[in-house]
Tab-separated table of C-alpha atoms in Angstrom:
chain	number	residue	atom	x	y	z
A	101	MET	CA	26.976	-18.303	11.673
A	102	GLU	CA	26.325	-22.023	11.687
A	103	ARG	CA	23.231	-21.480	13.761
A	104	LEU	CA	22.079	-18.893	11.239
A	105	ILE	CA	22.344	-21.389	8.379
A	106	GLU	CA	20.870	-24.205	10.443
A	107	HIS	CA	17.786	-22.120	11.278
A	108	TYR	CA	17.175	-19.914	8.267
A	109	PHE	CA	18.788	-21.635	5.293
A	110	ASN	CA	18.367	-25.265	6.224
A	111	ALA	CA	18.506	-27.024	2.847
A	112	GLY	CA	16.820	-30.193	4.077
A	113	VAL	CA	13.871	-28.344	5.599
A	114	MET	CA	13.594	-26.117	2.558
A	115	ALA	CA	13.519	-29.073	0.192
A	116	GLY	CA	10.739	-30.623	2.247
A	117	ALA	CA	8.777	-27.383	2.280
A	118	LEU	CA	9.293	-26.596	-1.395
A	119	PRO	CA	6.208	-28.309	-2.899
A	120	GLU	CA	3.870	-26.712	-0.348
A	121	VAL	CA	5.418	-23.223	-0.627
A	122	LEU	CA	5.565	-23.483	-4.417
A	123	ARG	CA	1.855	-24.302	-4.531
A	124	GLY	CA	1.261	-21.300	-2.280
A	125	PHE	CA	3.377	-19.136	-4.541
A	126	GLY	CA	1.227	-20.179	-7.533
A	127	ILE	CA	-1.803	-18.904	-5.623
A	128	THR	CA	0.049	-15.683	-4.753
A	129	VAL	CA	0.759	-15.031	-8.437
A	130	LEU	CA	-2.779	-15.932	-9.499
A	131	VAL	CA	-4.399	-13.736	-6.847
A	132	SER	CA	-2.062	-10.839	-7.694
A	133	LEU	CA	-2.944	-11.044	-11.391
A	134	CYS	CA	-6.680	-11.219	-10.635
A	135	ILE	CA	-6.391	-8.169	-8.349
A	136	ILE	CA	-4.554	-6.175	-11.024
A	137	ALA	CA	-6.986	-7.148	-13.808
A	138	PHE	CA	-10.066	-6.469	-11.651
A	139	GLY	CA	-8.681	-3.244	-10.221
A	140	LEU	CA	-7.586	-1.702	-13.507
A	141	LEU	CA	-10.773	-2.635	-15.411
A	142	VAL	CA	-13.134	-1.443	-12.682
A	143	GLY	CA	-10.955	1.643	-12.155
A	144	LEU	CA	-11.205	2.570	-15.835
A	145	ALA	CA	-14.965	1.999	-15.807
A	146	LEU	CA	-15.328	4.216	-12.713
A	147	ALA	CA	-13.218	6.965	-14.309
A	148	LEU	CA	-15.470	6.877	-17.388
A	149	LEU	CA	-18.602	7.029	-15.207
A	150	ARG	CA	-17.105	10.053	-13.476
A	151	CYS	CA	-16.773	11.776	-16.857
A	152	ALA	CA	-20.505	11.310	-17.450
A	153	PRO	CA	-22.596	14.447	-16.913
A	154	ILE	CA	-24.857	12.814	-14.298
A	155	ARG	CA	-24.316	14.347	-10.900
A	156	PRO	CA	-25.573	11.559	-8.579
A	157	LEU	CA	-23.423	9.102	-10.506
A	158	ARG	CA	-20.334	11.253	-10.007
A	159	TRP	CA	-21.095	11.502	-6.287
A	160	ALA	CA	-21.494	7.747	-6.023
A	161	VAL	CA	-18.129	7.208	-7.728
A	162	ALA	CA	-16.480	9.812	-5.486
A	163	ALA	CA	-17.876	8.120	-2.361
A	164	TYR	CA	-16.679	4.682	-3.506
A	165	VAL	CA	-13.215	6.065	-4.264
A	166	ASP	CA	-12.969	7.795	-0.874
A	167	VAL	CA	-14.043	4.723	1.077
A	168	PHE	CA	-11.594	2.366	-0.600
A	169	ARG	CA	-8.728	4.854	-0.642
A	170	THR	CA	-9.149	5.487	3.080
A	171	LEU	CA	-9.806	2.121	4.745
A	172	PRO	CA	-6.809	-0.121	5.523
A	173	GLN	CA	-6.678	-3.140	3.205
A	174	LEU	CA	-6.663	-5.662	6.034
A	175	VAL	CA	-9.756	-4.033	7.563
A	176	ILE	CA	-11.639	-4.448	4.273
A	177	ILE	CA	-10.572	-8.089	3.983
A	178	ILE	CA	-11.609	-8.860	7.563
A	179	VAL	CA	-14.967	-7.075	7.273
A	180	LEU	CA	-15.815	-8.850	3.998
A	181	TYR	CA	-14.829	-12.225	5.363
A	182	PHE	CA	-16.272	-12.078	8.875
A	183	ALA	CA	-19.226	-9.673	8.572
A	184	LEU	CA	-20.819	-10.676	5.249
A	185	PRO	CA	-21.776	-14.191	6.424
A	186	TYR	CA	-24.302	-12.515	8.758
A	187	LEU	CA	-26.085	-11.480	5.529
A	188	ASP	CA	-25.883	-15.097	4.357
A	189	VAL	CA	-23.194	-14.121	1.863
A	190	SER	CA	-20.087	-16.257	2.236
A	191	LEU	CA	-17.072	-15.542	0.068
A	192	SER	CA	-14.130	-17.903	-0.252
A	193	PRO	CA	-10.732	-16.629	0.973
A	194	PHE	CA	-9.712	-16.313	-2.676
A	195	ALA	CA	-12.760	-14.238	-3.649
A	196	THR	CA	-12.458	-12.138	-0.478
A	197	THR	CA	-8.823	-11.229	-1.140
A	198	VAL	CA	-9.357	-10.475	-4.836
A	199	LEU	CA	-12.513	-8.456	-4.191
A	200	ALA	CA	-11.087	-6.443	-1.274
A	201	LEU	CA	-7.744	-5.568	-2.855
A	202	GLY	CA	-9.314	-5.230	-6.316
A	203	CYS	CA	-11.702	-2.601	-4.949
A	204	VAL	CA	-8.792	-0.729	-3.322
A	205	LEU	CA	-6.802	-0.760	-6.560
A	206	SER	CA	-9.867	0.290	-8.582
A	207	ALA	CA	-10.361	3.337	-6.340
A	208	PHE	CA	-6.760	4.506	-6.835
A	209	ALA	CA	-6.852	3.618	-10.546
A	210	ALA	CA	-10.116	5.560	-11.050
A	211	ASP	CA	-8.435	8.689	-9.679
A	212	ILE	CA	-5.350	8.190	-11.861
A	213	PHE	CA	-7.350	7.464	-15.053
A	214	PHE	CA	-9.622	10.440	-14.425
A	215	ALA	CA	-6.705	12.838	-13.869
A	216	ALA	CA	-4.980	11.487	-16.996
A	217	ILE	CA	-8.123	11.933	-19.148
A	218	MET	CA	-8.434	15.506	-17.884
A	219	ALA	CA	-4.746	16.121	-18.634
A	220	VAL	CA	-5.115	15.400	-22.367
A	221	PRO	CA	-5.079	18.881	-23.946
A	222	ARG	CA	-8.330	20.255	-25.389
A	223	GLY	CA	-6.557	20.808	-28.696
A	224	GLN	CA	-6.588	17.049	-29.265
A	225	TRP	CA	-10.406	17.091	-29.353
A	226	ASP	CA	-10.450	20.079	-31.690
A	227	ALA	CA	-7.833	18.579	-34.000
A	228	ALA	CA	-9.662	15.242	-34.194
A	229	ARG	CA	-12.932	17.038	-34.945
A	230	ALA	CA	-11.198	19.105	-37.637
A	231	LEU	CA	-10.023	15.836	-39.216
A	232	GLY	CA	-13.673	14.815	-39.474
A	233	LEU	CA	-13.829	12.184	-36.672
A	234	ARG	CA	-17.280	11.758	-35.184
A	235	THR	CA	-17.537	12.888	-31.570
A	236	GLU	CA	-18.242	9.404	-30.183
A	237	ARG	CA	-15.105	8.040	-31.868
A	238	ILE	CA	-12.763	10.804	-30.696
A	239	PHE	CA	-12.768	9.643	-27.095
A	240	PRO	CA	-11.855	5.967	-27.610
A	241	LEU	CA	-9.523	6.550	-30.571
A	242	VAL	CA	-7.731	9.785	-29.703
A	243	VAL	CA	-8.122	10.820	-26.073
A	244	LEU	CA	-8.197	7.502	-24.207
A	245	PRO	CA	-4.958	6.049	-25.685
A	246	GLN	CA	-3.067	9.211	-24.740
A	247	ALA	CA	-4.590	9.230	-21.284
A	248	ILE	CA	-3.621	5.611	-20.711
A	249	SER	CA	-0.001	6.147	-21.702
A	250	LEU	CA	0.087	9.131	-19.359
A	251	ALA	CA	-1.326	6.989	-16.543
A	252	VAL	CA	0.922	3.930	-16.938
A	253	PRO	CA	3.798	4.809	-14.549
A	254	LEU	CA	1.436	5.840	-11.739
A	255	LEU	CA	-0.783	2.797	-12.327
A	256	ALA	CA	2.195	0.444	-12.322
A	257	ASN	CA	3.381	1.799	-8.978
A	258	ARG	CA	-0.039	1.471	-7.396
A	259	ALA	CA	-0.793	-1.947	-8.881
A	260	ILE	CA	2.488	-3.369	-7.566
A	261	ALA	CA	2.020	-1.834	-4.117
A	262	ILE	CA	-1.474	-3.288	-3.808
A	263	ALA	CA	-0.632	-6.691	-5.324
A	264	LYS	CA	1.911	-7.050	-2.494
A	265	GLY	CA	-1.087	-7.070	-0.167
A	266	THR	CA	-1.841	-10.607	-1.399
A	267	ALA	CA	0.064	-11.775	1.677
A	268	LEU	CA	-2.770	-10.258	3.753
A	269	GLY	CA	-4.949	-13.086	2.429
A	270	SER	CA	-3.224	-15.281	5.017
A	271	ALA	CA	-5.438	-13.542	7.608
A	272	VAL	CA	-8.470	-15.325	6.125
A	273	ALA	CA	-6.668	-18.631	5.525
A	274	LEU	CA	-5.866	-18.046	1.878
A	275	PRO	CA	-3.176	-20.690	1.283
A	276	GLU	CA	-0.731	-18.331	-0.445
A	277	ALA	CA	3.069	-18.532	-0.148
A	278	LEU	CA	3.358	-16.894	3.274
A	279	SER	CA	0.647	-18.875	5.040
A	280	SER	CA	1.801	-22.183	3.504
A	281	ALA	CA	5.297	-21.414	4.766
A	282	GLN	CA	3.910	-20.584	8.198
A	283	SER	CA	2.040	-23.861	8.414
A	284	VAL	CA	5.138	-25.844	7.401
A	285	THR	CA	7.217	-23.884	9.930
A	286	ALA	CA	4.757	-24.841	12.636
A	287	ILE	CA	5.446	-28.518	11.860
A	288	THR	CA	9.221	-28.428	11.306
A	289	ALA	CA	9.938	-25.972	14.155
A	290	ASN	CA	12.440	-24.344	11.814
A	291	PRO	CA	11.824	-21.039	10.050
A	292	SER	CA	13.635	-21.935	6.803
A	293	PRO	CA	10.296	-22.238	4.942
A	294	LEU	CA	9.674	-18.580	5.845
A	295	THR	CA	12.994	-17.655	4.224
A	296	LEU	CA	11.904	-19.653	1.196
A	297	ALA	CA	8.581	-17.821	0.979
A	298	ALA	CA	10.314	-14.468	1.400
A	299	ALA	CA	12.711	-15.413	-1.406
A	300	PHE	CA	9.763	-16.253	-3.664
A	301	TYR	CA	8.093	-12.939	-2.868
A	302	LEU	CA	11.333	-11.092	-3.634
A	303	ALA	CA	11.822	-13.004	-6.880
A	304	PHE	CA	8.309	-11.982	-7.917
A	305	PHE	CA	8.323	-8.348	-6.814
A	306	ILE	CA	11.922	-7.129	-7.347
A	307	PRO	CA	11.570	-7.289	-11.163
A	308	LEU	CA	8.266	-5.432	-10.853
A	309	VAL	CA	9.806	-2.734	-8.625
A	310	ILE	CA	12.644	-2.309	-11.140
A	311	LEU	CA	10.113	-2.193	-13.993
A	312	SER	CA	8.133	0.579	-12.305
A	313	ARG	CA	11.365	2.517	-11.632
A	314	TRP	CA	12.155	2.229	-15.372
A	315	LEU	CA	8.639	3.317	-16.413
A	316	GLU	CA	8.927	6.350	-14.120
A	317	ARG	CA	12.280	7.363	-15.584
A	318	ARG	CA	10.953	6.999	-19.124
A	319	ALA	CA	7.949	9.155	-18.268
A	320	VAL	CA	10.195	11.851	-16.782
A	321	ARG	CA	12.395	11.833	-19.878
A	322	GLN	CA	9.374	12.140	-22.163
A	323	GLY	CA	7.605	14.727	-20.039
B	159	MET	CA	-34.516	-4.073	8.057
B	160	GLN	CA	-34.744	-4.769	11.787
B	161	GLU	CA	-32.555	-7.799	11.228
B	162	LEU	CA	-30.022	-5.641	9.404
B	163	ILE	CA	-29.881	-3.182	12.301
B	164	ASP	CA	-29.603	-5.972	14.875
B	165	ASN	CA	-26.725	-7.457	12.954
B	166	PHE	CA	-24.702	-4.502	11.793
B	167	ALA	CA	-25.652	-1.548	14.001
B	168	ASN	CA	-26.388	-3.291	17.261
B	169	LEU	CA	-26.058	-0.669	19.994
B	170	ASP	CA	-26.206	-3.194	22.850
B	171	SER	CA	-23.254	-5.032	21.414
B	172	LEU	CA	-21.469	-1.745	20.843
B	173	SER	CA	-21.918	-0.452	24.385
B	174	GLU	CA	-20.630	-3.756	25.701
B	175	VAL	CA	-17.401	-3.711	23.708
B	176	TYR	CA	-16.867	0.039	23.588
B	177	PRO	CA	-13.938	0.062	26.082
B	178	LEU	CA	-12.167	-2.608	24.019
B	179	LEU	CA	-12.402	-0.484	20.887
B	180	VAL	CA	-11.160	2.647	22.656
B	181	GLN	CA	-8.175	0.738	24.012
B	182	GLY	CA	-7.487	-0.618	20.523
B	183	LEU	CA	-7.654	2.860	19.057
B	184	TRP	CA	-5.010	4.042	21.541
B	185	ILE	CA	-2.658	1.255	20.545
B	186	THR	CA	-3.213	2.004	16.856
B	187	LEU	CA	-2.411	5.663	17.484
B	188	SER	CA	0.703	4.879	19.498
B	189	LEU	CA	1.927	2.437	16.825
B	190	ALA	CA	1.535	5.205	14.259
B	191	ALA	CA	3.188	7.767	16.529
B	192	VAL	CA	6.307	5.604	16.922
B	193	ALA	CA	6.513	3.999	13.460
B	194	LEU	CA	6.035	7.141	11.384
B	195	PRO	CA	8.948	9.194	12.826
B	196	THR	CA	11.151	6.062	12.800
B	197	ALA	CA	10.501	5.435	9.108
B	198	LEU	CA	10.829	9.122	8.188
B	199	ALA	CA	14.193	9.310	9.951
B	200	GLY	CA	15.354	6.085	8.284
B	201	GLY	CA	14.298	7.281	4.845
B	202	LEU	CA	15.897	10.670	5.330
B	203	ALA	CA	19.143	9.045	6.482
B	204	VAL	CA	19.217	6.806	3.403
B	205	ALA	CA	18.626	9.787	1.094
B	206	LEU	CA	21.292	11.914	2.820
B	207	VAL	CA	23.914	9.159	2.662
B	208	TYR	CA	22.945	8.719	-1.005
B	209	SER	CA	23.537	12.357	-1.814
B	210	PHE	CA	26.945	12.388	-0.067
B	211	GLY	CA	28.004	8.965	-1.316
B	212	GLY	CA	30.180	7.944	-4.232
B	213	LYS	CA	29.123	5.732	-7.105
B	214	VAL	CA	29.418	2.432	-5.245
B	215	THR	CA	27.541	3.691	-2.193
B	216	ARG	CA	24.737	4.957	-4.428
B	217	ARG	CA	24.414	1.638	-6.236
B	218	LEU	CA	24.276	-0.218	-2.928
B	219	LEU	CA	21.664	2.147	-1.538
B	220	ILE	CA	19.442	1.721	-4.612
B	221	VAL	CA	19.678	-2.045	-4.144
B	222	LEU	CA	18.790	-1.645	-0.446
B	223	ILE	CA	15.828	0.612	-1.246
B	224	ASP	CA	14.443	-1.760	-3.881
B	225	PHE	CA	14.992	-4.728	-1.574
B	226	LEU	CA	13.055	-3.096	1.282
B	227	ARG	CA	10.282	-1.980	-1.073
B	228	ALA	CA	9.917	-5.387	-2.708
B	229	PHE	CA	9.072	-7.163	0.566
B	230	PRO	CA	5.368	-7.210	1.337
B	231	VAL	CA	5.297	-5.671	4.808
B	232	LEU	CA	3.439	-8.659	6.241
B	233	VAL	CA	6.233	-10.988	5.054
B	234	LEU	CA	8.726	-8.763	6.900
B	235	LEU	CA	6.548	-8.797	10.001
B	236	VAL	CA	6.254	-12.592	9.986
B	237	LEU	CA	10.021	-12.959	9.502
B	238	VAL	CA	10.697	-10.579	12.376
B	239	PHE	CA	8.052	-11.959	14.727
B	240	TYR	CA	8.227	-15.692	14.014
B	241	GLY	CA	11.742	-15.966	12.549
B	242	LEU	CA	13.980	-13.982	14.909
B	243	PRO	CA	13.123	-15.935	18.090
B	244	PHE	CA	15.063	-18.879	16.628
B	245	LEU	CA	18.174	-16.683	16.962
B	246	GLY	CA	17.247	-15.943	20.546
B	247	ILE	CA	15.958	-12.477	19.652
B	248	ARG	CA	12.435	-12.300	20.991
B	249	LEU	CA	10.647	-9.073	20.116
B	250	GLY	CA	7.273	-8.188	21.547
B	251	SER	CA	4.509	-7.674	19.004
B	252	PHE	CA	4.708	-3.875	19.390
B	253	ALA	CA	8.447	-3.810	18.673
B	254	ALA	CA	8.036	-6.295	15.812
B	255	VAL	CA	5.396	-4.148	14.113
B	256	ILE	CA	7.558	-1.041	14.515
B	257	LEU	CA	10.609	-2.833	13.107
B	258	ALA	CA	8.734	-4.261	10.090
B	259	LEU	CA	6.924	-1.010	9.288
B	260	GLY	CA	10.104	0.976	9.912
B	261	LEU	CA	12.248	-1.132	7.554
B	262	ASN	CA	9.638	-1.295	4.792
B	263	ASN	CA	8.892	2.414	4.863
B	264	THR	CA	12.564	3.361	5.161
B	265	GLY	CA	12.690	2.004	1.605
B	266	TYR	CA	9.636	3.982	0.507
B	267	PHE	CA	10.573	7.257	2.214
B	268	GLY	CA	14.204	6.828	1.146
B	269	GLU	CA	13.181	6.615	-2.483
B	270	ILE	CA	10.829	9.621	-2.144
B	271	PHE	CA	13.452	11.854	-0.496
B	272	ARG	CA	16.124	10.652	-2.939
B	273	ALA	CA	13.971	11.422	-5.996
B	274	GLY	CA	13.106	14.822	-4.518
B	275	LEU	CA	16.763	15.720	-3.952
B	276	ALA	CA	17.687	14.485	-7.430
B	277	SER	CA	15.049	16.762	-8.980
B	278	ILE	CA	16.620	19.993	-7.654
B	279	PRO	CA	18.708	21.722	-10.343
B	280	ARG	CA	22.478	21.493	-9.831
B	281	GLY	CA	22.737	25.306	-9.928
B	282	GLN	CA	21.102	25.496	-6.501
B	283	ALA	CA	23.912	23.547	-4.836
B	284	GLU	CA	26.560	25.418	-6.807
B	285	ALA	CA	25.108	28.808	-5.947
B	286	ALA	CA	24.827	27.894	-2.270
B	287	SER	CA	28.411	26.634	-2.026
B	288	ALA	CA	29.595	29.736	-3.910
B	289	LEU	CA	28.023	31.722	-1.085
B	290	GLY	CA	30.310	29.883	1.317
B	291	LEU	CA	27.900	27.313	2.782
B	292	SER	CA	29.388	23.961	3.788
B	293	ARG	CA	28.195	20.790	2.012
B	294	PHE	CA	26.032	19.875	4.976
B	295	GLN	CA	24.522	23.360	5.143
B	296	VAL	CA	23.820	23.289	1.401
B	297	LEU	CA	21.971	20.028	1.802
B	298	VAL	CA	19.954	20.846	4.903
B	299	LEU	CA	19.277	24.559	4.378
B	300	VAL	CA	18.977	24.802	0.589
B	301	LEU	CA	18.272	21.481	-1.109
B	302	LEU	CA	16.150	19.604	1.426
B	303	PRO	CA	13.451	22.274	1.897
B	304	GLN	CA	12.981	22.530	-1.868
B	305	ALA	CA	13.007	18.749	-2.279
B	306	VAL	CA	10.382	18.224	0.422
B	307	ARG	CA	8.094	20.760	-1.212
B	308	LYS	CA	8.426	18.888	-4.509
B	309	VAL	CA	7.601	15.464	-3.096
B	310	ILE	CA	5.004	16.536	-0.553
B	311	ALA	CA	2.254	14.501	-2.284
B	312	PRO	CA	3.976	11.087	-2.206
B	313	LEU	CA	5.365	11.929	1.245
B	314	VAL	CA	1.961	12.505	2.821
B	315	GLY	CA	0.467	9.679	0.758
B	316	ASN	CA	3.021	7.217	2.055
B	317	ALA	CA	2.627	8.444	5.625
B	318	LEU	CA	-1.103	7.702	5.340
B	319	GLU	CA	-0.369	4.214	3.969
B	320	LEU	CA	1.929	3.596	6.942
B	321	VAL	CA	-0.765	4.536	9.446
B	322	LYS	CA	-3.246	2.266	7.644
B	323	THR	CA	-0.730	-0.576	7.670
B	324	THR	CA	-0.481	-0.565	11.482
B	325	SER	CA	-3.591	-2.790	11.211
B	326	ILE	CA	-1.368	-5.768	10.309
B	327	GLY	CA	-0.383	-5.774	13.975
B	328	ALA	CA	-3.657	-7.673	14.376
B	329	LEU	CA	-1.961	-10.701	12.803
B	330	VAL	CA	0.745	-10.926	15.503
B	331	ALA	CA	-1.699	-10.638	18.409
B	332	MET	CA	-1.212	-6.893	18.855
B	333	PRO	CA	-4.498	-5.704	20.391
B	334	GLU	CA	-4.814	-2.633	18.151
B	335	LEU	CA	-8.127	-1.404	16.741
B	336	LEU	CA	-8.722	-4.159	14.173
B	337	ARG	CA	-7.726	-6.989	16.511
B	338	SER	CA	-9.858	-5.586	19.341
B	339	ALA	CA	-12.814	-5.431	16.974
B	340	ARG	CA	-12.289	-9.065	15.966
B	341	VAL	CA	-12.107	-10.136	19.599
B	342	ALA	CA	-15.246	-8.122	20.341
B	343	GLN	CA	-17.041	-9.685	17.388
B	344	GLU	CA	-16.239	-13.158	18.657
B	345	GLN	CA	-17.358	-12.285	22.180
B	346	THR	CA	-20.703	-10.857	21.085
B	347	TYR	CA	-21.409	-13.079	18.054
B	348	ASN	CA	-22.213	-9.879	16.199
B	349	PRO	CA	-20.318	-8.035	13.450
B	350	THR	CA	-21.209	-4.549	14.758
B	351	PRO	CA	-17.758	-4.055	16.381
B	352	LEU	CA	-16.055	-4.770	13.040
B	353	LEU	CA	-18.151	-2.159	11.278
B	354	ALA	CA	-17.590	0.264	14.148
B	355	ALA	CA	-13.827	-0.219	13.795
B	356	ALA	CA	-14.053	0.377	10.038
B	357	LEU	CA	-16.045	3.532	10.742
B	358	ILE	CA	-13.449	4.750	13.260
B	359	TYR	CA	-10.659	4.153	10.735
B	360	PHE	CA	-12.642	6.022	8.103
B	361	VAL	CA	-13.444	9.047	10.272
B	362	LEU	CA	-9.857	9.202	11.499
B	363	LEU	CA	-8.154	8.868	8.113
B	364	TRP	CA	-10.620	10.430	5.687
B	365	PRO	CA	-9.377	14.045	6.087
B	366	PHE	CA	-5.839	12.872	5.332
B	367	SER	CA	-6.934	10.853	2.342
B	368	ARG	CA	-8.758	13.954	0.964
B	369	TRP	CA	-5.626	15.988	1.611
B	370	VAL	CA	-3.498	13.468	-0.321
B	371	ALA	CA	-5.954	13.578	-3.244
B	372	VAL	CA	-5.711	17.381	-3.371
B	373	LEU	CA	-1.894	17.318	-3.179
B	374	GLU	CA	-1.753	14.701	-5.950
B	375	ARG	CA	-3.994	16.757	-8.207
B	376	ARG	CA	-1.831	19.836	-7.610
B	377	ALA	CA	1.380	17.915	-8.342
B	378	LEU	CA	-0.126	16.588	-11.585
B	379	ALA	CA	-1.294	20.049	-12.646
B	380	ARG	CA	2.204	21.442	-12.099
B	381	GLN	CA	3.754	18.903	-14.493
């Protein structure tokens, strides 16, 4: 028991590691938020493009969605970071992580938004038209808001799952919470900083997991 | 154009590192073959205990599920691989990946099975026990088959995510497909192996990712 505390919950080591891990945690939060913003916006844009009656465009969107839904996140990060420089394009670890995971989220979000738009009953269009709304206003004012509220629980689940991938940024030296903790651990020869980083991750994601559970329940009750 | 081919589709480089990639693919497949049944069994066990348990047990299991789901899987892997040796428990990288993936996905699969069982109308269990089936028989013969059919989309979806996530083994020196490709890239100073690995992942996983998309659409249409 004493050994357990000495190694994993060593207060002295943790205090020393706190500034470094806290700085890393700030980056974790920032990267996660960027991924979610990028992924949801691009996902919505892709879903709208897929609604457009232009066949090659729909194929292009479908191909993009399939590629980013299928490839492992870490593979995308590694390819962007280590293969692009051969094209003289170098992305920072931050940009690499946001771009890679943002693209993955956008692919899933595009599918969810598209399904939700299709799930809004036709009657809504007819009713809006009967009320005298012009066709180009029906979509943004009537259909899209309903589609988005339909999509929220699924989107929340996906966004949280993918934001957790921020830790993968440590593979390309993104100084987020996990990799800062690892570098401190290497110096102190004591894994307490890892416990600290794990605690930060839990503190960040447990409320989100509970939130998505609540959103799901609410959707079931409404549906 | 020639430069592009030399860089990204260099056949000389590919033929040189081909054995490395094949060996990596085998390790990726064996990781998946061990981790997936482990996590499925863990998740099923959690859901079964949940459905037999009293109020306190259920609360505790929900906490456990949310706890396991809130950890980014890489954080778990780092804790297991770099943290446990300080307690004298030294796991190889294969075992560490299996343990981290197994724990994380026990949470995910547990929640999926639990939600599936909870969605079956009470009358089913009552009817089955009225016919003289024991509680265990009711669960395994009547409720579980219906529950699995209901949650088939998230079940297959999560299984696919698990297989994709075996790539994080690369970060604890497990020579699976991604890691082998990185090693090959560094040996040949050419990113072709990385792209080849991405292509292998895509070809291998694409049918499953299409299957998940179809299942998801069907589940949404049924709502």
